[in-house]
Amino acid sequence: MKNGLVNLIPPISVAAVLCFWAFAPAAILANPWTIVITSAAITLFVQGLEFLFERHPGWRMNWREFWTDLFYVVLGATAISWASQALAEAPLLALKQALGIRTPWAMQMPFLLQVALVVFLIEFGQYWMHRLMHNVTPFWLTHAPHHHITQLNAAKGYVGNPVELFLISLSVVALFDLPLTAVFCALNVLGVVSTFAHANVRANPPIWYSFVFTTIRHHSLHHSVPYEDTRCNYGNALILLDRIFGTYKEGEASVVGQDDRRRLSIREQWLFPFQPIFARLKRSPAISTDVVAG
Ligand SMILES: [Zn+2]
Ligand SMILES: [Zn+2]
């Protein structure tokens, strides 16, 4: 396939997702499994493209990466999704009802605007949460495992410390009255964009797409090895927010990772935020011995 056509795959995929949620039969859209299937299909589709249109041989999928990625995709769809629902969405919905917050105007908007509103609400929150994670130590410790990944692939957006995955899932969408199909459509649009932004696919979408949506060029730069170079392009799917808030940086990276590109195991990813505590506990007996010896 010509490069020009490959470059159009991300925008065509976004359009396909919009068409599906706008025009599919009502019975399919009402089925609770539809969002699970479409989300999985997006990841599988982009993963398939990695084999057809590879970007960097150094990011080629292998079994160790595959099983780690699969573990996090399942974790995201089960435990993280449940925690987000029970600890954030449900209390927010209760608050909405208690305060009598109503947004009938959101129900009246055209479908595309509803989707755009949800995309904006989620991305605005994620942008600031992500920026906070890169600027405040305790938050960085939860996000650093995501930056320790040493190659980019379709499902790498799911890989990270569970605390980070929970924090990044928070949004205020529950405060708005919106049809579920618009919310699910927005989640799939975000899924398509952020999956391509992490994928080893040779697609460089045209400027009318990459001005608004995050691409692999933007996000690979965000995964650069020097920590200072990672402090840009925070938008998970809306790079437009970086352009607005002054954190946009042009460029691309093919070598990604942190701390001499040390790949963390799942166990290390989970324990990473507690490292300073472990280090302090280890140091304490040594200090008291010194005192005694002194
Ligand atoms: Zn980051
Ligand atoms: Zn990333």
CSV table of C-alpha atoms and ligand atoms in Angstrom, one decimal:
chain,number,residue,atom,x,y,z
A,1,MET,CA,0.0,0.0,0.0
A,2,LYS,CA,1.3,3.5,-0.8
A,3,ASN,CA,2.5,5.6,2.2
A,4,GLY,CA,-0.2,8.2,1.4
A,5,LEU,CA,-2.9,5.7,2.0
A,6,VAL,CA,-1.3,4.3,5.1
A,7,ASN,CA,-1.1,7.8,6.5
A,8,LEU,CA,-4.9,8.0,6.1
A,9,ILE,CA,-5.7,4.9,8.2
A,10,PRO,CA,-5.9,6.7,11.6
A,11,PRO,CA,-8.4,9.4,10.3
A,12,ILE,CA,-10.4,6.7,8.4
A,13,SER,CA,-10.6,4.6,11.6
A,14,VAL,CA,-11.9,7.6,13.6
A,15,ALA,CA,-14.6,8.1,10.9
A,16,ALA,CA,-15.5,4.4,10.9
A,17,VAL,CA,-16.0,4.5,14.7
A,18,LEU,CA,-18.2,7.6,14.4
A,19,CYS,CA,-20.3,6.0,11.7
A,20,PHE,CA,-20.7,2.8,13.6
A,21,TRP,CA,-22.1,4.5,16.8
A,22,ALA,CA,-24.2,6.9,14.7
A,23,PHE,CA,-25.8,4.4,12.3
A,24,ALA,CA,-25.6,0.8,13.7
A,25,PRO,CA,-28.9,-0.9,14.5
A,26,ALA,CA,-30.3,0.2,17.9
A,27,ALA,CA,-30.3,-3.4,19.2
A,28,ILE,CA,-26.5,-3.7,18.7
A,29,LEU,CA,-25.9,-0.3,20.2
A,30,ALA,CA,-27.9,-1.2,23.3
A,31,ASN,CA,-26.1,-4.4,23.9
A,32,PRO,CA,-23.7,-4.0,26.9
A,33,TRP,CA,-21.1,-6.2,25.2
A,34,THR,CA,-20.8,-3.9,22.1
A,35,ILE,CA,-18.4,-1.5,23.8
A,36,VAL,CA,-16.2,-4.4,25.0
A,37,ILE,CA,-16.1,-5.9,21.5
A,38,THR,CA,-15.4,-2.6,19.7
A,39,SER,CA,-12.6,-1.7,22.1
A,40,ALA,CA,-10.9,-5.1,21.7
A,41,ALA,CA,-11.4,-4.9,18.0
A,42,ILE,CA,-9.7,-1.5,17.8
A,43,THR,CA,-6.6,-2.9,19.7
A,44,LEU,CA,-6.5,-6.0,17.5
A,45,PHE,CA,-6.9,-4.1,14.3
A,46,VAL,CA,-4.0,-1.7,15.1
A,47,GLN,CA,-1.9,-4.6,16.3
A,48,GLY,CA,-2.5,-6.3,12.9
A,49,LEU,CA,-1.4,-3.1,11.2
A,50,GLU,CA,1.9,-3.3,13.1
A,51,PHE,CA,2.8,-6.5,11.2
A,52,LEU,CA,1.8,-5.0,7.8
A,53,PHE,CA,3.2,-1.5,8.2
A,54,GLU,CA,6.0,-1.6,10.8
A,55,ARG,CA,7.5,1.7,11.8
A,56,HIS,CA,10.7,0.6,13.7
A,57,PRO,CA,12.1,-2.9,13.8
A,58,GLY,CA,13.3,-2.2,17.4
A,59,TRP,CA,9.6,-2.0,18.5
A,60,ARG,CA,8.7,-5.4,16.9
A,61,MET,CA,6.2,-7.4,19.0
A,62,ASN,CA,7.6,-10.5,20.9
A,63,TRP,CA,6.0,-12.9,23.3
A,64,ARG,CA,7.2,-11.2,26.5
A,65,GLU,CA,5.8,-7.9,25.3
A,66,PHE,CA,2.6,-9.6,24.1
A,67,TRP,CA,1.8,-11.3,27.4
A,68,THR,CA,2.5,-8.1,29.4
A,69,ASP,CA,0.4,-6.0,27.1
A,70,LEU,CA,-2.5,-8.6,27.2
A,71,PHE,CA,-2.3,-8.7,31.0
A,72,TYR,CA,-2.8,-4.9,31.2
A,73,VAL,CA,-5.6,-4.8,28.6
A,74,VAL,CA,-7.5,-7.4,30.7
A,75,LEU,CA,-6.6,-5.4,33.9
A,76,GLY,CA,-7.9,-2.2,32.3
A,77,ALA,CA,-11.2,-3.8,31.2
A,78,THR,CA,-11.8,-5.5,34.6
A,79,ALA,CA,-10.3,-4.2,37.8
A,80,ILE,CA,-9.4,-0.7,36.7
A,81,SER,CA,-12.7,-0.2,35.0
A,82,TRP,CA,-14.5,-1.5,38.1
A,83,ALA,CA,-12.5,0.7,40.5
A,84,SER,CA,-13.2,3.7,38.3
A,85,GLN,CA,-16.9,2.9,38.3
A,86,ALA,CA,-17.2,2.2,42.0
A,87,LEU,CA,-14.9,4.8,43.5
A,88,ALA,CA,-15.3,7.7,41.0
A,89,GLU,CA,-18.3,7.5,38.7
A,90,ALA,CA,-20.9,6.2,41.2
A,91,PRO,CA,-20.1,8.8,43.9
A,92,LEU,CA,-20.0,11.5,41.2
A,93,LEU,CA,-23.5,10.4,40.0
A,94,ALA,CA,-24.8,10.4,43.5
A,95,LEU,CA,-23.4,14.0,44.0
A,96,LYS,CA,-25.0,15.0,40.7
A,97,GLN,CA,-28.4,13.7,42.0
A,98,ALA,CA,-28.0,15.2,45.5
A,99,LEU,CA,-27.2,18.6,44.1
A,100,GLY,CA,-29.9,18.4,41.5
A,101,ILE,CA,-27.4,19.1,38.6
A,102,ARG,CA,-29.1,18.7,35.2
A,103,THR,CA,-27.8,19.4,31.7
A,104,PRO,CA,-30.8,18.9,29.4
A,105,TRP,CA,-29.0,21.0,26.7
A,106,ALA,CA,-26.4,18.2,26.4
A,107,MET,CA,-29.2,15.7,25.6
A,108,GLN,CA,-30.5,18.1,22.8
A,109,MET,CA,-27.1,18.6,21.1
A,110,PRO,CA,-26.4,16.8,17.7
A,111,PHE,CA,-24.6,13.5,18.1
A,112,LEU,CA,-21.3,14.7,16.8
A,113,LEU,CA,-21.2,17.6,19.3
A,114,GLN,CA,-22.1,15.2,22.1
A,115,VAL,CA,-19.2,13.0,21.2
A,116,ALA,CA,-16.9,16.0,20.9
A,117,LEU,CA,-18.0,17.2,24.4
A,118,VAL,CA,-17.2,13.8,26.0
A,119,VAL,CA,-13.8,13.7,24.1
A,120,PHE,CA,-13.0,17.2,25.4
A,121,LEU,CA,-14.1,16.6,29.0
A,122,ILE,CA,-12.1,13.4,29.3
A,123,GLU,CA,-9.0,14.8,27.5
A,124,PHE,CA,-9.0,18.1,29.4
A,125,GLY,CA,-8.9,16.1,32.7
A,126,GLN,CA,-6.3,13.7,31.4
A,127,TYR,CA,-4.1,16.5,30.1
A,128,TRP,CA,-3.8,18.2,33.5
A,129,MET,CA,-3.5,14.9,35.4
A,130,HIS,CA,-0.7,13.8,33.0
A,131,ARG,CA,1.0,17.2,33.3
A,132,LEU,CA,0.7,16.9,37.1
A,133,MET,CA,2.3,13.5,37.0
A,134,HIS,CA,5.3,14.9,35.2
A,135,ASN,CA,5.8,17.7,37.6
A,136,VAL,CA,5.0,16.4,41.2
A,137,THR,CA,7.1,13.5,42.5
A,138,PRO,CA,4.5,11.3,44.2
A,139,PHE,CA,2.4,11.4,41.0
A,140,TRP,CA,5.5,10.9,38.8
A,141,LEU,CA,6.3,7.7,40.8
A,142,THR,CA,2.9,6.3,39.7
A,143,HIS,CA,3.4,7.3,36.1
A,144,ALA,CA,7.1,6.4,35.7
A,145,PRO,CA,6.5,2.7,35.0
A,146,HIS,CA,4.6,3.7,31.8
A,147,HIS,CA,7.7,5.6,30.7
A,148,HIS,CA,9.9,2.6,31.4
A,149,ILE,CA,8.4,0.7,28.5
A,150,THR,CA,11.3,0.2,26.0
A,151,GLN,CA,9.2,-0.1,22.8
A,152,LEU,CA,5.8,1.3,21.6
A,153,ASN,CA,3.0,-1.0,20.5
A,154,ALA,CA,-0.8,-0.8,20.0
A,155,ALA,CA,-1.7,-1.8,23.6
A,156,LYS,CA,1.1,0.0,25.4
A,157,GLY,CA,-1.3,2.8,26.4
A,158,TYR,CA,-2.8,0.3,28.9
A,159,VAL,CA,0.6,-0.5,30.5
A,160,GLY,CA,1.4,1.2,33.8
A,161,ASN,CA,1.2,1.2,37.6
A,162,PRO,CA,-2.5,0.5,38.6
A,163,VAL,CA,-2.7,3.6,40.7
A,164,GLU,CA,-1.7,5.7,37.6
A,165,LEU,CA,-4.2,3.8,35.5
A,166,PHE,CA,-7.0,4.6,38.0
A,167,LEU,CA,-6.0,8.3,38.3
A,168,ILE,CA,-5.9,8.7,34.5
A,169,SER,CA,-9.4,7.1,34.2
A,170,LEU,CA,-11.0,9.9,36.3
A,171,SER,CA,-13.3,12.3,34.5
A,172,VAL,CA,-16.3,14.5,35.2
A,173,VAL,CA,-18.5,13.0,32.3
A,174,ALA,CA,-20.8,11.5,34.9
A,175,LEU,CA,-22.0,15.0,35.9
A,176,PHE,CA,-23.6,15.5,32.4
A,177,ASP,CA,-26.8,14.1,31.0
A,178,LEU,CA,-25.7,12.4,27.8
A,179,PRO,CA,-26.8,9.4,25.7
A,180,LEU,CA,-24.7,6.3,26.4
A,181,THR,CA,-24.0,5.8,22.7
A,182,ALA,CA,-22.3,9.2,22.5
A,183,VAL,CA,-20.2,8.4,25.6
A,184,PHE,CA,-19.2,5.0,24.1
A,185,CYS,CA,-18.5,6.5,20.7
A,186,ALA,CA,-16.2,9.1,22.4
A,187,LEU,CA,-14.4,6.3,24.3
A,188,ASN,CA,-13.8,4.4,21.0
A,189,VAL,CA,-12.6,7.6,19.3
A,190,LEU,CA,-10.2,8.2,22.1
A,191,GLY,CA,-9.3,4.5,21.9
A,192,VAL,CA,-8.5,4.7,18.2
A,193,VAL,CA,-6.4,7.9,18.5
A,194,SER,CA,-4.4,6.8,21.6
A,195,THR,CA,-3.9,3.3,20.3
A,196,PHE,CA,-2.4,4.7,17.0
A,197,ALA,CA,-0.4,7.2,19.2
A,198,HIS,CA,1.4,4.2,20.9
A,199,ALA,CA,1.6,1.9,17.9
A,200,ASN,CA,4.5,0.7,15.8
A,201,VAL,CA,2.6,1.7,12.6
A,202,ARG,CA,4.2,3.6,9.8
A,203,ALA,CA,1.2,6.1,9.5
A,204,ASN,CA,1.9,9.8,9.6
A,205,PRO,CA,-1.6,11.4,9.4
A,206,PRO,CA,-2.0,14.7,7.5
A,207,ILE,CA,-1.8,18.0,9.4
A,208,TRP,CA,-5.7,18.4,9.5
A,209,TYR,CA,-5.6,15.3,11.8
A,210,SER,CA,-2.3,15.8,13.6
A,211,PHE,CA,-3.1,19.5,14.5
A,212,VAL,CA,-5.9,18.2,16.7
A,213,PHE,CA,-5.2,14.6,17.5
A,214,THR,CA,-2.1,13.0,19.0
A,215,THR,CA,0.0,10.9,16.7
A,216,ILE,CA,2.9,8.4,17.2
A,217,ARG,CA,5.3,11.2,16.3
A,218,HIS,CA,4.1,13.4,19.2
A,219,HIS,CA,3.8,10.6,21.7
A,220,SER,CA,7.1,8.9,20.8
A,221,LEU,CA,8.8,12.2,21.6
A,222,HIS,CA,6.9,12.1,25.0
A,223,HIS,CA,8.5,8.7,25.6
A,224,SER,CA,12.1,9.9,25.0
A,225,VAL,CA,14.9,8.6,27.2
A,226,PRO,CA,16.0,11.9,28.8
A,227,TYR,CA,13.4,12.8,31.5
A,228,GLU,CA,13.4,16.5,30.5
A,229,ASP,CA,12.4,15.6,26.9
A,230,THR,CA,9.3,13.8,28.2
A,231,ARG,CA,7.9,17.1,29.5
A,232,CYS,CA,5.9,17.9,26.4
A,233,ASN,CA,3.0,16.5,24.3
A,234,TYR,CA,0.9,15.5,27.3
A,235,GLY,CA,-2.4,15.1,25.4
A,236,ASN,CA,-3.3,11.4,25.3
A,237,ALA,CA,-5.5,12.0,22.3
A,238,LEU,CA,-5.9,15.8,21.9
A,239,ILE,CA,-2.5,17.3,21.1
A,240,LEU,CA,-4.5,20.5,20.5
A,241,LEU,CA,-4.5,21.0,24.3
A,242,ASP,CA,-0.7,21.0,24.2
A,243,ARG,CA,-0.8,23.6,21.4
A,244,ILE,CA,-3.2,25.7,23.5
A,245,PHE,CA,-1.4,25.4,26.9
A,246,GLY,CA,2.2,25.8,25.5
A,247,THR,CA,3.5,22.3,26.0
A,248,TYR,CA,3.6,21.2,22.3
A,249,LYS,CA,6.9,20.1,20.9
A,250,GLU,CA,7.7,19.0,17.4
A,251,GLY,CA,9.7,15.9,16.7
A,252,GLU,CA,9.9,12.2,17.0
A,253,ALA,CA,11.8,9.5,18.9
A,254,SER,CA,12.6,5.9,17.9
A,255,VAL,CA,14.5,5.0,21.1
A,256,VAL,CA,12.2,5.1,24.1
A,257,GLY,CA,12.5,4.3,27.9
A,258,GLN,CA,13.8,5.7,31.2
A,259,ASP,CA,16.8,5.1,33.4
A,260,ASP,CA,19.2,3.6,30.8
A,261,ARG,CA,16.2,2.0,29.2
A,262,ARG,CA,15.7,-0.6,31.9
A,263,ARG,CA,12.6,-2.7,31.2
A,264,LEU,CA,10.5,-3.2,34.3
A,265,SER,CA,8.7,-6.5,35.1
A,266,ILE,CA,5.0,-6.3,36.1
A,267,ARG,CA,6.1,-6.8,39.7
A,268,GLU,CA,8.5,-3.9,39.5
A,269,GLN,CA,5.9,-1.7,37.8
A,270,TRP,CA,3.5,-2.3,40.7
A,271,LEU,CA,6.1,-1.7,43.4
A,272,PHE,CA,7.7,1.3,41.7
A,273,PRO,CA,5.8,4.1,43.6
A,274,PHE,CA,6.8,2.5,47.0
A,275,GLN,CA,10.6,2.6,46.1
A,276,PRO,CA,11.4,5.6,48.3
A,277,ILE,CA,9.7,3.9,51.3
A,278,PHE,CA,11.7,0.7,50.7
A,279,ALA,CA,14.9,2.7,50.4
A,280,ARG,CA,14.2,4.6,53.7
A,281,LEU,CA,13.4,1.3,55.5
A,282,LYS,CA,16.6,-0.2,54.2
A,283,ARG,CA,18.6,2.9,55.3
A,284,SER,CA,17.1,3.2,58.9
A,285,PRO,CA,19.0,0.2,60.5
A,286,ALA,CA,22.2,1.4,58.9
A,287,ILE,CA,21.8,4.8,60.4
A,288,SER,CA,21.1,3.4,63.9
A,289,THR,CA,24.2,1.1,63.6
A,290,ASP,CA,26.3,4.2,62.7
A,291,VAL,CA,25.0,6.0,65.8
A,292,VAL,CA,25.9,3.0,68.0
A,293,ALA,CA,29.3,2.6,66.4
A,294,GLY,CA,30.0,6.4,66.6
B,1,ZN,ZN,3.9,10.7,30.5
B,2,ZN,ZN,2.5,6.6,26.5
